[in-house]
């Protein structure tokens, strides 16, 4: 360990994970020198808000889950909790059987806990009868992957609630989170409450019903910010000040005695500890030489690409229901669109009384058609889908396309175990080097804040 009195930590990447890690270190360990190296000209990563149709519209994430603590606690610490807003519209629909059908109220990731909440015709009588029961697995669930016993969400739901519930409700909802496939998704990583409940003696549905009975049905599930989600990263960046160095792409990480050398396009930075928060496919080549296990684990993580079009219509051309936040389109439909968010109904700060702003998404792990279309073609196909679903044929007032290639990490069965093994290997091969980010605890903003915090605690412990 270095005998220098001021220890230096380099954080790679200034998205929400890197900014959270750096902020935690700055607050908890004020004597440390913290430097954040960011490749792009500005911090924020995937939290981007821009003016569209005169309104602050998010081009990526527009809200975060408030039923888990990490982002909520960070906002409290930053003094911006009072500014947060809940969506005005909470009900959403699914495009099924050529019409919009409401997602059953009180469902968990689309899994209805009360068959009475399911719109007639959406499921068969047999499916509904099963949903009225405890949700015991048809066959005992397999031990799964290793000691953690992970299973795919598809396997759990199919076994406890049936194929139709999986295909028509749960896969579309969960697929909306990371553009993935429920049959390939780790239940332990993405929906641990399902795994625990499915393995209980009481059954999946009975256990979830009990848990939901304790939750406040009126408590908000998500929060956003009237200035857009980039307000969170801008506030963090403001606190970190000149600790953030933009336009500094990290190209290598190597040992320098008992310290680290972080190479960039513009010279090297020395550090006692390094936290890499760039996407897994960027981190993999940076760490593979010093820790081949970590390099291989990170390099094997798949990412889905998504495209998001903001489309504004004049109110006279399209008005969407005020009590609806939007709809999802399950795979297997002939549409390119995967989701349509009614931004002005969802957020009062995006309702100017003149326009209806839609945020329309395309792209899944098994569908990269949107990536191969130019903007004009993509918008034309999405407008065809909007005509089929909402009946709107008028020309939009304004359109903006944002591409997010390789943006959403996938969590296959056994993902948690693999990440734990990677942390162990890094500890052995490369003490003082930490890798985290959206591929670790989850892609959502709270999970990223948690990942940043955990990396900061690990650095603190390492530096003593
Ligand atoms: C379209 C879309 C919608 C989403 N919606 C939601 C939502 O509503 N709610 C929610 O909770 N989550 C949502 N997410 C997920 C969430 O936004 C992301 O998972 C999260 O912002 C990722 O943060 P991060 O810091 O881990 O990674 P990033 O934001 O990717 O940050 C990584 C940073 O590293 C930098 N970098 C890369 N390479 C280098 C290098 N070599 N050297 C230095 N810097 C480098 C990048 O420029 C970037 O700034 C959405 C994601 C997308 C794509």
PDB file of N, CA, C and O and ligand atoms in Angstrom, residues 11-19 37-40 42-47 59-65 176-177 222 229 248-251 264 277-279 282-283 286 304 306-308 346 359 361 402 404 407-409 436-439 442-448, ligand 1:
ATOM      1  N   UNK A  11     -12.546   7.215 -10.683  1.00  0.00           N
ATOM      2  CA  UNK A  11     -13.802   6.590 -11.082  1.00  0.00           C
ATOM      3  C   UNK A  11     -13.903   6.737 -12.601  1.00  0.00           C
ATOM      4  O   UNK A  11     -13.733   7.840 -13.132  1.00  0.00           O
ATOM      5  N   UNK A  12     -14.154   5.638 -13.286  1.00  0.00           N
ATOM      6  CA  UNK A  12     -14.257   5.676 -14.755  1.00  0.00           C
ATOM      7  C   UNK A  12     -15.740   5.708 -15.133  1.00  0.00           C
ATOM      8  O   UNK A  12     -16.477   4.757 -14.871  1.00  0.00           O
ATOM      9  N   UNK A  13     -16.175   6.805 -15.752  1.00  0.00           N
ATOM     10  CA  UNK A  13     -17.562   6.934 -16.192  1.00  0.00           C
ATOM     11  C   UNK A  13     -18.361   7.830 -15.258  1.00  0.00           C
ATOM     12  O   UNK A  13     -18.335   7.641 -14.038  1.00  0.00           O
ATOM     13  N   UNK A  14     -19.067   8.812 -15.832  1.00  0.00           N
ATOM     14  CA  UNK A  14     -19.868   9.751 -15.035  1.00  0.00           C
ATOM     15  C   UNK A  14     -21.360   9.605 -15.333  1.00  0.00           C
ATOM     16  O   UNK A  14     -22.079  10.583 -15.485  1.00  0.00           O
ATOM     17  N   UNK A  15     -21.815   8.336 -15.440  1.00  0.00           N
ATOM     18  CA  UNK A  15     -23.260   8.081 -15.453  1.00  0.00           C
ATOM     19  C   UNK A  15     -23.726   8.099 -14.001  1.00  0.00           C
ATOM     20  O   UNK A  15     -22.965   8.444 -13.083  1.00  0.00           O
ATOM     21  N   UNK A  16     -24.969   7.672 -13.767  1.00  0.00           N
ATOM     22  CA  UNK A  16     -25.497   7.707 -12.394  1.00  0.00           C
ATOM     23  C   UNK A  16     -24.688   6.796 -11.468  1.00  0.00           C
ATOM     24  O   UNK A  16     -24.466   7.133 -10.293  1.00  0.00           O
ATOM     25  N   UNK A  17     -24.151   5.668 -11.992  1.00  0.00           N
ATOM     26  CA  UNK A  17     -23.376   4.776 -11.114  1.00  0.00           C
ATOM     27  C   UNK A  17     -22.071   5.448 -10.685  1.00  0.00           C
ATOM     28  O   UNK A  17     -21.739   5.486  -9.491  1.00  0.00           O
ATOM     29  N   UNK A  18     -21.324   5.980 -11.647  1.00  0.00           N
ATOM     30  CA  UNK A  18     -20.034   6.595 -11.339  1.00  0.00           C
ATOM     31  C   UNK A  18     -20.190   7.834 -10.474  1.00  0.00           C
ATOM     32  O   UNK A  18     -19.428   8.045  -9.520  1.00  0.00           O
ATOM     33  N   UNK A  19     -21.212   8.648 -10.784  1.00  0.00           N
ATOM     34  CA  UNK A  19     -21.433   9.868  -9.981  1.00  0.00           C
ATOM     35  C   UNK A  19     -21.829   9.507  -8.560  1.00  0.00           C
ATOM     36  O   UNK A  19     -21.390  10.156  -7.600  1.00  0.00           O
ATOM     37  N   UNK A  37     -13.291  10.233 -14.517  1.00  0.00           N
ATOM     38  CA  UNK A  37     -12.908  10.393 -15.918  1.00  0.00           C
ATOM     39  C   UNK A  37     -14.087   9.981 -16.804  1.00  0.00           C
ATOM     40  O   UNK A  37     -14.558   8.846 -16.731  1.00  0.00           O
ATOM     41  N   UNK A  38     -14.556  10.889 -17.608  1.00  0.00           N
ATOM     42  CA  UNK A  38     -15.738  10.651 -18.450  1.00  0.00           C
ATOM     43  C   UNK A  38     -15.355  10.879 -19.915  1.00  0.00           C
ATOM     44  O   UNK A  38     -14.807  11.922 -20.270  1.00  0.00           O
ATOM     45  N   UNK A  39     -15.689   9.891 -20.769  1.00  0.00           N
ATOM     46  CA  UNK A  39     -15.291   9.971 -22.181  1.00  0.00           C
ATOM     47  C   UNK A  39     -16.032  11.079 -22.938  1.00  0.00           C
ATOM     48  O   UNK A  39     -15.448  11.772 -23.772  1.00  0.00           O
ATOM     49  N   UNK A  40     -17.312  11.246 -22.635  1.00  0.00           N
ATOM     50  CA  UNK A  40     -18.098  12.186 -23.447  1.00  0.00           C
ATOM     51  C   UNK A  40     -17.926  13.622 -22.938  1.00  0.00           C
ATOM     52  O   UNK A  40     -17.340  13.843 -21.883  1.00  0.00           O
ATOM     53  N   UNK A  42     -19.991  15.617 -21.603  1.00  0.00           N
ATOM     54  CA  UNK A  42     -20.724  16.020 -20.391  1.00  0.00           C
ATOM     55  C   UNK A  42     -21.070  14.789 -19.558  1.00  0.00           C
ATOM     56  O   UNK A  42     -21.188  13.686 -20.084  1.00  0.00           O
ATOM     57  N   UNK A  43     -21.250  15.010 -18.227  1.00  0.00           N
ATOM     58  CA  UNK A  43     -21.619  13.880 -17.378  1.00  0.00           C
ATOM     59  C   UNK A  43     -23.095  13.513 -17.537  1.00  0.00           C
ATOM     60  O   UNK A  43     -23.847  14.250 -18.165  1.00  0.00           O
ATOM     61  N   UNK A  44     -23.496  12.383 -16.956  1.00  0.00           N
ATOM     62  CA  UNK A  44     -24.921  12.004 -16.964  1.00  0.00           C
ATOM     63  C   UNK A  44     -25.171  10.641 -17.582  1.00  0.00           C
ATOM     64  O   UNK A  44     -26.158   9.991 -17.266  1.00  0.00           O
ATOM     65  N   UNK A  45     -24.312  10.236 -18.531  1.00  0.00           N
ATOM     66  CA  UNK A  45     -24.502   8.931 -19.177  1.00  0.00           C
ATOM     67  C   UNK A  45     -25.872   8.838 -19.809  1.00  0.00           C
ATOM     68  O   UNK A  45     -26.264   9.705 -20.596  1.00  0.00           O
ATOM     69  N   UNK A  46     -26.639   7.828 -19.405  1.00  0.00           N
ATOM     70  CA  UNK A  46     -27.937   7.561 -20.062  1.00  0.00           C
ATOM     71  C   UNK A  46     -29.072   8.408 -19.499  1.00  0.00           C
ATOM     72  O   UNK A  46     -30.212   8.229 -19.912  1.00  0.00           O
ATOM     73  N   UNK A  47     -28.777   9.302 -18.570  1.00  0.00           N
ATOM     74  CA  UNK A  47     -29.830  10.221 -18.122  1.00  0.00           C
ATOM     75  C   UNK A  47     -29.689  11.512 -18.917  1.00  0.00           C
ATOM     76  O   UNK A  47     -28.788  12.318 -18.670  1.00  0.00           O
ATOM     77  N   UNK A  59     -34.813  11.672 -22.829  1.00  0.00           N
ATOM     78  CA  UNK A  59     -34.527  10.838 -24.005  1.00  0.00           C
ATOM     79  C   UNK A  59     -34.189   9.411 -23.588  1.00  0.00           C
ATOM     80  O   UNK A  59     -33.981   8.537 -24.416  1.00  0.00           O
ATOM     81  N   UNK A  60     -34.034   9.193 -22.289  1.00  0.00           N
ATOM     82  CA  UNK A  60     -33.806   7.843 -21.751  1.00  0.00           C
ATOM     83  C   UNK A  60     -34.751   7.658 -20.582  1.00  0.00           C
ATOM     84  O   UNK A  60     -35.965   7.856 -20.720  1.00  0.00           O
ATOM     85  N   UNK A  61     -34.194   7.329 -19.407  1.00  0.00           N
ATOM     86  CA  UNK A  61     -35.026   7.121 -18.218  1.00  0.00           C
ATOM     87  C   UNK A  61     -35.830   8.381 -17.908  1.00  0.00           C
ATOM     88  O   UNK A  61     -35.314   9.496 -18.017  1.00  0.00           O
ATOM     89  N   UNK A  62     -37.113   8.197 -17.502  1.00  0.00           N
ATOM     90  CA  UNK A  62     -37.915   9.370 -17.126  1.00  0.00           C
ATOM     91  C   UNK A  62     -38.366   9.313 -15.667  1.00  0.00           C
ATOM     92  O   UNK A  62     -39.064  10.204 -15.195  1.00  0.00           O
ATOM     93  N   UNK A  63     -38.001   8.240 -14.949  1.00  0.00           N
ATOM     94  CA  UNK A  63     -38.462   8.106 -13.566  1.00  0.00           C
ATOM     95  C   UNK A  63     -37.664   7.001 -12.893  1.00  0.00           C
ATOM     96  O   UNK A  63     -36.913   6.292 -13.553  1.00  0.00           O
ATOM     97  N   UNK A  64     -37.858   6.871 -11.585  1.00  0.00           N
ATOM     98  CA  UNK A  64     -37.218   5.753 -10.897  1.00  0.00           C
ATOM     99  C   UNK A  64     -38.154   5.169  -9.848  1.00  0.00           C
ATOM    100  O   UNK A  64     -39.061   5.842  -9.354  1.00  0.00           O
ATOM    101  N   UNK A  65     -37.906   3.907  -9.549  1.00  0.00           N
ATOM    102  CA  UNK A  65     -38.705   3.160  -8.596  1.00  0.00           C
ATOM    103  C   UNK A  65     -38.483   3.716  -7.188  1.00  0.00           C
ATOM    104  O   UNK A  65     -37.327   3.885  -6.773  1.00  0.00           O
ATOM    105  N   UNK A 176     -40.340  -5.020 -20.757  1.00  0.00           N
ATOM    106  CA  UNK A 176     -40.279  -3.560 -20.841  1.00  0.00           C
ATOM    107  C   UNK A 176     -39.137  -2.994 -20.010  1.00  0.00           C
ATOM    108  O   UNK A 176     -38.639  -1.908 -20.296  1.00  0.00           O
ATOM    109  N   UNK A 177     -38.695  -3.718 -18.983  1.00  0.00           N
ATOM    110  CA  UNK A 177     -37.663  -3.170 -18.102  1.00  0.00           C
ATOM    111  C   UNK A 177     -36.286  -3.197 -18.761  1.00  0.00           C
ATOM    112  O   UNK A 177     -35.572  -2.208 -18.756  1.00  0.00           O
ATOM    113  N   UNK A 222     -43.337   5.174  -8.788  1.00  0.00           N
ATOM    114  CA  UNK A 222     -42.228   5.859  -9.457  1.00  0.00           C
ATOM    115  C   UNK A 222     -42.244   7.343  -9.109  1.00  0.00           C
ATOM    116  O   UNK A 222     -43.272   7.892  -8.765  1.00  0.00           O
ATOM    117  N   UNK A 229     -34.951  13.796 -15.719  1.00  0.00           N
ATOM    118  CA  UNK A 229     -34.090  12.965 -14.869  1.00  0.00           C
ATOM    119  C   UNK A 229     -32.648  13.442 -14.856  1.00  0.00           C
ATOM    120  O   UNK A 229     -31.893  13.113 -13.948  1.00  0.00           O
ATOM    121  N   UNK A 248     -12.370  12.638 -21.341  1.00  0.00           N
ATOM    122  CA  UNK A 248     -11.214  11.800 -20.984  1.00  0.00           C
ATOM    123  C   UNK A 248     -11.612  10.323 -21.106  1.00  0.00           C
ATOM    124  O   UNK A 248     -12.122   9.719 -20.170  1.00  0.00           O
ATOM    125  N   UNK A 249     -11.402   9.760 -22.294  1.00  0.00           N
ATOM    126  CA  UNK A 249     -11.735   8.340 -22.521  1.00  0.00           C
ATOM    127  C   UNK A 249     -10.644   7.462 -21.943  1.00  0.00           C
ATOM    128  O   UNK A 249      -9.468   7.615 -22.278  1.00  0.00           O
ATOM    129  N   UNK A 250     -11.020   6.548 -21.081  1.00  0.00           N
ATOM    130  CA  UNK A 250     -10.034   5.628 -20.494  1.00  0.00           C
ATOM    131  C   UNK A 250      -9.745   4.512 -21.489  1.00  0.00           C
ATOM    132  O   UNK A 250     -10.674   3.883 -22.031  1.00  0.00           O
ATOM    133  N   UNK A 251      -8.458   4.274 -21.732  1.00  0.00           N
ATOM    134  CA  UNK A 251      -8.067   3.280 -22.743  1.00  0.00           C
ATOM    135  C   UNK A 251      -7.317   2.090 -22.142  1.00  0.00           C
ATOM    136  O   UNK A 251      -7.164   1.065 -22.795  1.00  0.00           O
ATOM    137  N   UNK A 264      -5.468   7.320 -20.520  1.00  0.00           N
ATOM    138  CA  UNK A 264      -6.548   7.960 -21.294  1.00  0.00           C
ATOM    139  C   UNK A 264      -5.957   8.478 -22.603  1.00  0.00           C
ATOM    140  O   UNK A 264      -4.741   8.465 -22.793  1.00  0.00           O
ATOM    141  N   UNK A 277     -17.091   2.128 -13.990  1.00  0.00           N
ATOM    142  CA  UNK A 277     -18.562   2.084 -14.098  1.00  0.00           C
ATOM    143  C   UNK A 277     -19.025   2.190 -15.548  1.00  0.00           C
ATOM    144  O   UNK A 277     -20.221   2.312 -15.800  1.00  0.00           O
ATOM    145  N   UNK A 278     -18.091   2.158 -16.494  1.00  0.00           N
ATOM    146  CA  UNK A 278     -18.467   2.186 -17.911  1.00  0.00           C
ATOM    147  C   UNK A 278     -19.212   0.882 -18.226  1.00  0.00           C
ATOM    148  O   UNK A 278     -19.095  -0.091 -17.470  1.00  0.00           O
ATOM    149  N   UNK A 279     -19.994   0.837 -19.322  1.00  0.00           N
ATOM    150  CA  UNK A 279     -20.731  -0.395 -19.640  1.00  0.00           C
ATOM    151  C   UNK A 279     -19.814  -1.626 -19.672  1.00  0.00           C
ATOM    152  O   UNK A 279     -18.612  -1.513 -19.950  1.00  0.00           O
ATOM    153  N   UNK A 282     -17.282  -2.184 -22.330  1.00  0.00           N
ATOM    154  CA  UNK A 282     -16.142  -1.247 -22.293  1.00  0.00           C
ATOM    155  C   UNK A 282     -15.181  -1.684 -21.179  1.00  0.00           C
ATOM    156  O   UNK A 282     -13.958  -1.680 -21.345  1.00  0.00           O
ATOM    157  N   UNK A 283     -15.769  -2.091 -20.049  1.00  0.00           N
ATOM    158  CA  UNK A 283     -14.940  -2.497 -18.903  1.00  0.00           C
ATOM    159  C   UNK A 283     -14.146  -3.765 -19.206  1.00  0.00           C
ATOM    160  O   UNK A 283     -12.996  -3.903 -18.768  1.00  0.00           O
ATOM    161  N   UNK A 286     -10.723  -3.418 -20.604  1.00  0.00           N
ATOM    162  CA  UNK A 286      -9.879  -2.619 -19.700  1.00  0.00           C
ATOM    163  C   UNK A 286      -9.309  -3.467 -18.563  1.00  0.00           C
ATOM    164  O   UNK A 286      -8.222  -3.205 -18.068  1.00  0.00           O
ATOM    165  N   UNK A 304     -29.181  -5.287 -24.911  1.00  0.00           N
ATOM    166  CA  UNK A 304     -30.190  -4.986 -25.932  1.00  0.00           C
ATOM    167  C   UNK A 304     -30.031  -3.538 -26.372  1.00  0.00           C
ATOM    168  O   UNK A 304     -29.595  -2.686 -25.598  1.00  0.00           O
ATOM    169  N   UNK A 306     -31.982  -0.178 -27.898  1.00  0.00           N
ATOM    170  CA  UNK A 306     -33.320   0.386 -28.063  1.00  0.00           C
ATOM    171  C   UNK A 306     -33.247   1.748 -28.750  1.00  0.00           C
ATOM    172  O   UNK A 306     -32.216   2.419 -28.712  1.00  0.00           O
ATOM    173  N   UNK A 307     -34.333   2.093 -29.400  1.00  0.00           N
ATOM    174  CA  UNK A 307     -34.458   3.429 -30.008  1.00  0.00           C
ATOM    175  C   UNK A 307     -35.707   4.054 -29.421  1.00  0.00           C
ATOM    176  O   UNK A 307     -36.699   3.360 -29.171  1.00  0.00           O
ATOM    177  N   UNK A 308     -35.637   5.353 -29.194  1.00  0.00           N
ATOM    178  CA  UNK A 308     -36.778   6.027 -28.586  1.00  0.00           C
ATOM    179  C   UNK A 308     -37.124   7.267 -29.411  1.00  0.00           C
ATOM    180  O   UNK A 308     -36.258   8.123 -29.620  1.00  0.00           O
ATOM    181  N   UNK A 346     -48.856  11.310 -18.223  1.00  0.00           N
ATOM    182  CA  UNK A 346     -48.090  10.743 -17.117  1.00  0.00           C
ATOM    183  C   UNK A 346     -47.519  11.842 -16.218  1.00  0.00           C
ATOM    184  O   UNK A 346     -47.509  11.722 -15.005  1.00  0.00           O
ATOM    185  N   UNK A 359     -43.760   9.103 -26.133  1.00  0.00           N
ATOM    186  CA  UNK A 359     -42.386   8.553 -26.201  1.00  0.00           C
ATOM    187  C   UNK A 359     -42.555   7.105 -26.666  1.00  0.00           C
ATOM    188  O   UNK A 359     -43.102   6.273 -25.948  1.00  0.00           O
ATOM    189  N   UNK A 361     -41.032   3.535 -28.069  1.00  0.00           N
ATOM    190  CA  UNK A 361     -39.792   2.751 -28.041  1.00  0.00           C
ATOM    191  C   UNK A 361     -39.839   1.602 -29.033  1.00  0.00           C
ATOM    192  O   UNK A 361     -40.911   1.074 -29.346  1.00  0.00           O
ATOM    193  N   UNK A 402     -33.872   9.199 -30.676  1.00  0.00           N
ATOM    194  CA  UNK A 402     -32.644   8.970 -29.912  1.00  0.00           C
ATOM    195  C   UNK A 402     -32.326   7.475 -29.970  1.00  0.00           C
ATOM    196  O   UNK A 402     -33.188   6.647 -29.694  1.00  0.00           O
ATOM    197  N   UNK A 404     -30.160   4.205 -28.620  1.00  0.00           N
ATOM    198  CA  UNK A 404     -29.427   3.714 -27.453  1.00  0.00           C
ATOM    199  C   UNK A 404     -28.866   2.322 -27.774  1.00  0.00           C
ATOM    200  O   UNK A 404     -29.405   1.312 -27.305  1.00  0.00           O
ATOM    201  N   UNK A 407     -27.555  -0.796 -24.856  1.00  0.00           N
ATOM    202  CA  UNK A 407     -27.754   0.036 -23.658  1.00  0.00           C
ATOM    203  C   UNK A 407     -28.317  -0.719 -22.465  1.00  0.00           C
ATOM    204  O   UNK A 407     -28.183  -0.256 -21.337  1.00  0.00           O
ATOM    205  N   UNK A 408     -28.979  -1.846 -22.688  1.00  0.00           N
ATOM    206  CA  UNK A 408     -29.660  -2.500 -21.569  1.00  0.00           C
ATOM    207  C   UNK A 408     -29.080  -3.891 -21.328  1.00  0.00           C
ATOM    208  O   UNK A 408     -29.299  -4.826 -22.115  1.00  0.00           O
ATOM    209  N   UNK A 409     -28.331  -4.009 -20.219  1.00  0.00           N
ATOM    210  CA  UNK A 409     -27.678  -5.286 -19.890  1.00  0.00           C
ATOM    211  C   UNK A 409     -28.738  -6.351 -19.617  1.00  0.00           C
ATOM    212  O   UNK A 409     -29.785  -6.068 -19.058  1.00  0.00           O
ATOM    213  N   UNK A 436     -18.230  -2.002 -11.585  1.00  0.00           N
ATOM    214  CA  UNK A 436     -19.663  -2.047 -11.271  1.00  0.00           C
ATOM    215  C   UNK A 436     -20.436  -1.311 -12.369  1.00  0.00           C
ATOM    216  O   UNK A 436     -19.877  -0.998 -13.405  1.00  0.00           O
ATOM    217  N   UNK A 437     -21.724  -1.077 -12.137  1.00  0.00           N
ATOM    218  CA  UNK A 437     -22.521  -0.400 -13.162  1.00  0.00           C
ATOM    219  C   UNK A 437     -23.852  -1.106 -13.356  1.00  0.00           C
ATOM    220  O   UNK A 437     -24.232  -1.965 -12.557  1.00  0.00           O
ATOM    221  N   UNK A 438     -24.535  -0.769 -14.442  1.00  0.00           N
ATOM    222  CA  UNK A 438     -25.900  -1.270 -14.632  1.00  0.00           C
ATOM    223  C   UNK A 438     -25.952  -2.763 -14.919  1.00  0.00           C
ATOM    224  O   UNK A 438     -27.021  -3.362 -14.880  1.00  0.00           O
ATOM    225  N   UNK A 439     -24.815  -3.380 -15.206  1.00  0.00           N
ATOM    226  CA  UNK A 439     -24.824  -4.826 -15.465  1.00  0.00           C
ATOM    227  C   UNK A 439     -24.705  -5.624 -14.167  1.00  0.00           C
ATOM    228  O   UNK A 439     -24.638  -6.842 -14.206  1.00  0.00           O
ATOM    229  N   UNK A 442     -28.653  -4.389 -11.420  1.00  0.00           N
ATOM    230  CA  UNK A 442     -29.881  -4.119 -12.168  1.00  0.00           C
ATOM    231  C   UNK A 442     -29.716  -2.843 -12.973  1.00  0.00           C
ATOM    232  O   UNK A 442     -28.884  -1.996 -12.638  1.00  0.00           O
ATOM    233  N   UNK A 443     -30.535  -2.691 -14.040  1.00  0.00           N
ATOM    234  CA  UNK A 443     -30.350  -1.527 -14.916  1.00  0.00           C
ATOM    235  C   UNK A 443     -31.052  -0.273 -14.400  1.00  0.00           C
ATOM    236  O   UNK A 443     -30.746   0.831 -14.845  1.00  0.00           O
ATOM    237  N   UNK A 444     -31.999  -0.418 -13.483  1.00  0.00           N
ATOM    238  CA  UNK A 444     -32.752   0.746 -13.015  1.00  0.00           C
ATOM    239  C   UNK A 444     -31.865   1.725 -12.253  1.00  0.00           C
ATOM    240  O   UNK A 444     -30.815   1.355 -11.713  1.00  0.00           O
ATOM    241  N   UNK A 445     -32.305   2.968 -12.197  1.00  0.00           N
ATOM    242  CA  UNK A 445     -31.525   4.016 -11.516  1.00  0.00           C
ATOM    243  C   UNK A 445     -31.240   3.641 -10.058  1.00  0.00           C
ATOM    244  O   UNK A 445     -30.083   3.759  -9.612  1.00  0.00           O
ATOM    245  N   UNK A 446     -32.231   3.169  -9.270  1.00  0.00           N
ATOM    246  CA  UNK A 446     -31.919   2.820  -7.873  1.00  0.00           C
ATOM    247  C   UNK A 446     -30.827   1.750  -7.787  1.00  0.00           C
ATOM    248  O   UNK A 446     -29.935   1.844  -6.938  1.00  0.00           O
ATOM    249  N   UNK A 447     -30.900   0.738  -8.645  1.00  0.00           N
ATOM    250  CA  UNK A 447     -29.894  -0.336  -8.613  1.00  0.00           C
ATOM    251  C   UNK A 447     -28.520   0.220  -8.961  1.00  0.00           C
ATOM    252  O   UNK A 447     -27.497  -0.217  -8.407  1.00  0.00           O
ATOM    253  N   UNK A 448     -28.468   1.197  -9.876  1.00  0.00           N
ATOM    254  CA  UNK A 448     -27.182   1.803 -10.246  1.00  0.00           C
ATOM    255  C   UNK A 448     -26.617   2.618  -9.073  1.00  0.00           C
ATOM    256  O   UNK A 448     -25.410   2.581  -8.802  1.00  0.00           O
TER     257      UNK A 448
HETATM  258  C1  LIG B   1     -34.126   4.185 -23.293  1.00  0.00           C
HETATM  259  C2  LIG B   1     -33.867   3.886 -21.844  1.00  0.00           C
HETATM  260  C3  LIG B   1     -34.872   4.110 -20.912  1.00  0.00           C
HETATM  261  C4  LIG B   1     -34.645   3.840 -19.556  1.00  0.00           C
HETATM  262  N1  LIG B   1     -35.637   4.107 -18.664  1.00  0.00           N
HETATM  263  C5  LIG B   1     -35.395   3.933 -17.332  1.00  0.00           C
HETATM  264  C6  LIG B   1     -36.357   4.380 -16.369  1.00  0.00           C
HETATM  265  O1  LIG B   1     -37.410   4.931 -16.705  1.00  0.00           O
HETATM  266  N2  LIG B   1     -36.058   4.188 -15.057  1.00  0.00           N
HETATM  267  C7  LIG B   1     -34.887   3.634 -14.642  1.00  0.00           C
HETATM  268  O2  LIG B   1     -34.680   3.492 -13.433  1.00  0.00           O
HETATM  269  N3  LIG B   1     -33.938   3.242 -15.537  1.00  0.00           N
HETATM  270  C8  LIG B   1     -34.160   3.395 -16.857  1.00  0.00           C
HETATM  271  N4  LIG B   1     -33.195   3.049 -17.771  1.00  0.00           N
HETATM  272  C9  LIG B   1     -31.935   2.466 -17.297  1.00  0.00           C
HETATM  273  C10 LIG B   1     -30.973   3.495 -16.741  1.00  0.00           C
HETATM  274  O3  LIG B   1     -31.135   4.741 -17.365  1.00  0.00           O
HETATM  275  C11 LIG B   1     -29.515   3.040 -16.950  1.00  0.00           C
HETATM  276  O4  LIG B   1     -29.348   1.674 -16.639  1.00  0.00           O
HETATM  277  C12 LIG B   1     -28.560   3.863 -16.092  1.00  0.00           C
HETATM  278  O5  LIG B   1     -28.737   5.235 -16.365  1.00  0.00           O
HETATM  279  C13 LIG B   1     -27.134   3.411 -16.368  1.00  0.00           C
HETATM  280  O6  LIG B   1     -26.248   4.196 -15.611  1.00  0.00           O
HETATM  281  P1  LIG B   1     -24.696   3.854 -15.544  1.00  0.00           P
HETATM  282  O7  LIG B   1     -24.019   4.960 -14.846  1.00  0.00           O
HETATM  283  O8  LIG B   1     -24.491   2.493 -14.985  1.00  0.00           O
HETATM  284  O9  LIG B   1     -24.226   3.753 -17.056  1.00  0.00           O
HETATM  285  P2  LIG B   1     -24.137   4.922 -18.142  1.00  0.00           P
HETATM  286  O10 LIG B   1     -25.228   5.896 -17.971  1.00  0.00           O
HETATM  287  O11 LIG B   1     -23.981   4.213 -19.443  1.00  0.00           O
HETATM  288  O12 LIG B   1     -22.777   5.665 -17.760  1.00  0.00           O
HETATM  289  C14 LIG B   1     -21.533   5.151 -18.116  1.00  0.00           C
HETATM  290  C15 LIG B   1     -20.650   6.330 -18.445  1.00  0.00           C
HETATM  291  O13 LIG B   1     -19.353   5.825 -18.790  1.00  0.00           O
HETATM  292  C16 LIG B   1     -18.863   6.616 -19.863  1.00  0.00           C
HETATM  293  N5  LIG B   1     -17.816   5.853 -20.541  1.00  0.00           N
HETATM  294  C17 LIG B   1     -17.956   4.832 -21.422  1.00  0.00           C
HETATM  295  N6  LIG B   1     -16.737   4.393 -21.831  1.00  0.00           N
HETATM  296  C18 LIG B   1     -15.815   5.143 -21.177  1.00  0.00           C
HETATM  297  C19 LIG B   1     -14.395   5.163 -21.172  1.00  0.00           C
HETATM  298  N7  LIG B   1     -13.664   4.305 -21.914  1.00  0.00           N
HETATM  299  N8  LIG B   1     -13.763   6.088 -20.396  1.00  0.00           N
HETATM  300  C20 LIG B   1     -14.476   6.960 -19.632  1.00  0.00           C
HETATM  301  N9  LIG B   1     -15.832   6.980 -19.614  1.00  0.00           N
HETATM  302  C21 LIG B   1     -16.494   6.076 -20.357  1.00  0.00           C
HETATM  303  C22 LIG B   1     -20.080   6.877 -20.706  1.00  0.00           C
HETATM  304  O14 LIG B   1     -19.882   7.979 -21.568  1.00  0.00           O
HETATM  305  C23 LIG B   1     -21.137   7.128 -19.641  1.00  0.00           C
HETATM  306  O15 LIG B   1     -21.240   8.479 -19.299  1.00  0.00           O
HETATM  307  C24 LIG B   1     -33.393   3.307 -19.134  1.00  0.00           C
HETATM  308  C25 LIG B   1     -32.387   3.084 -20.079  1.00  0.00           C
HETATM  309  C26 LIG B   1     -32.612   3.359 -21.418  1.00  0.00           C
HETATM  310  C27 LIG B   1     -31.510   3.126 -22.412  1.00  0.00           C
END
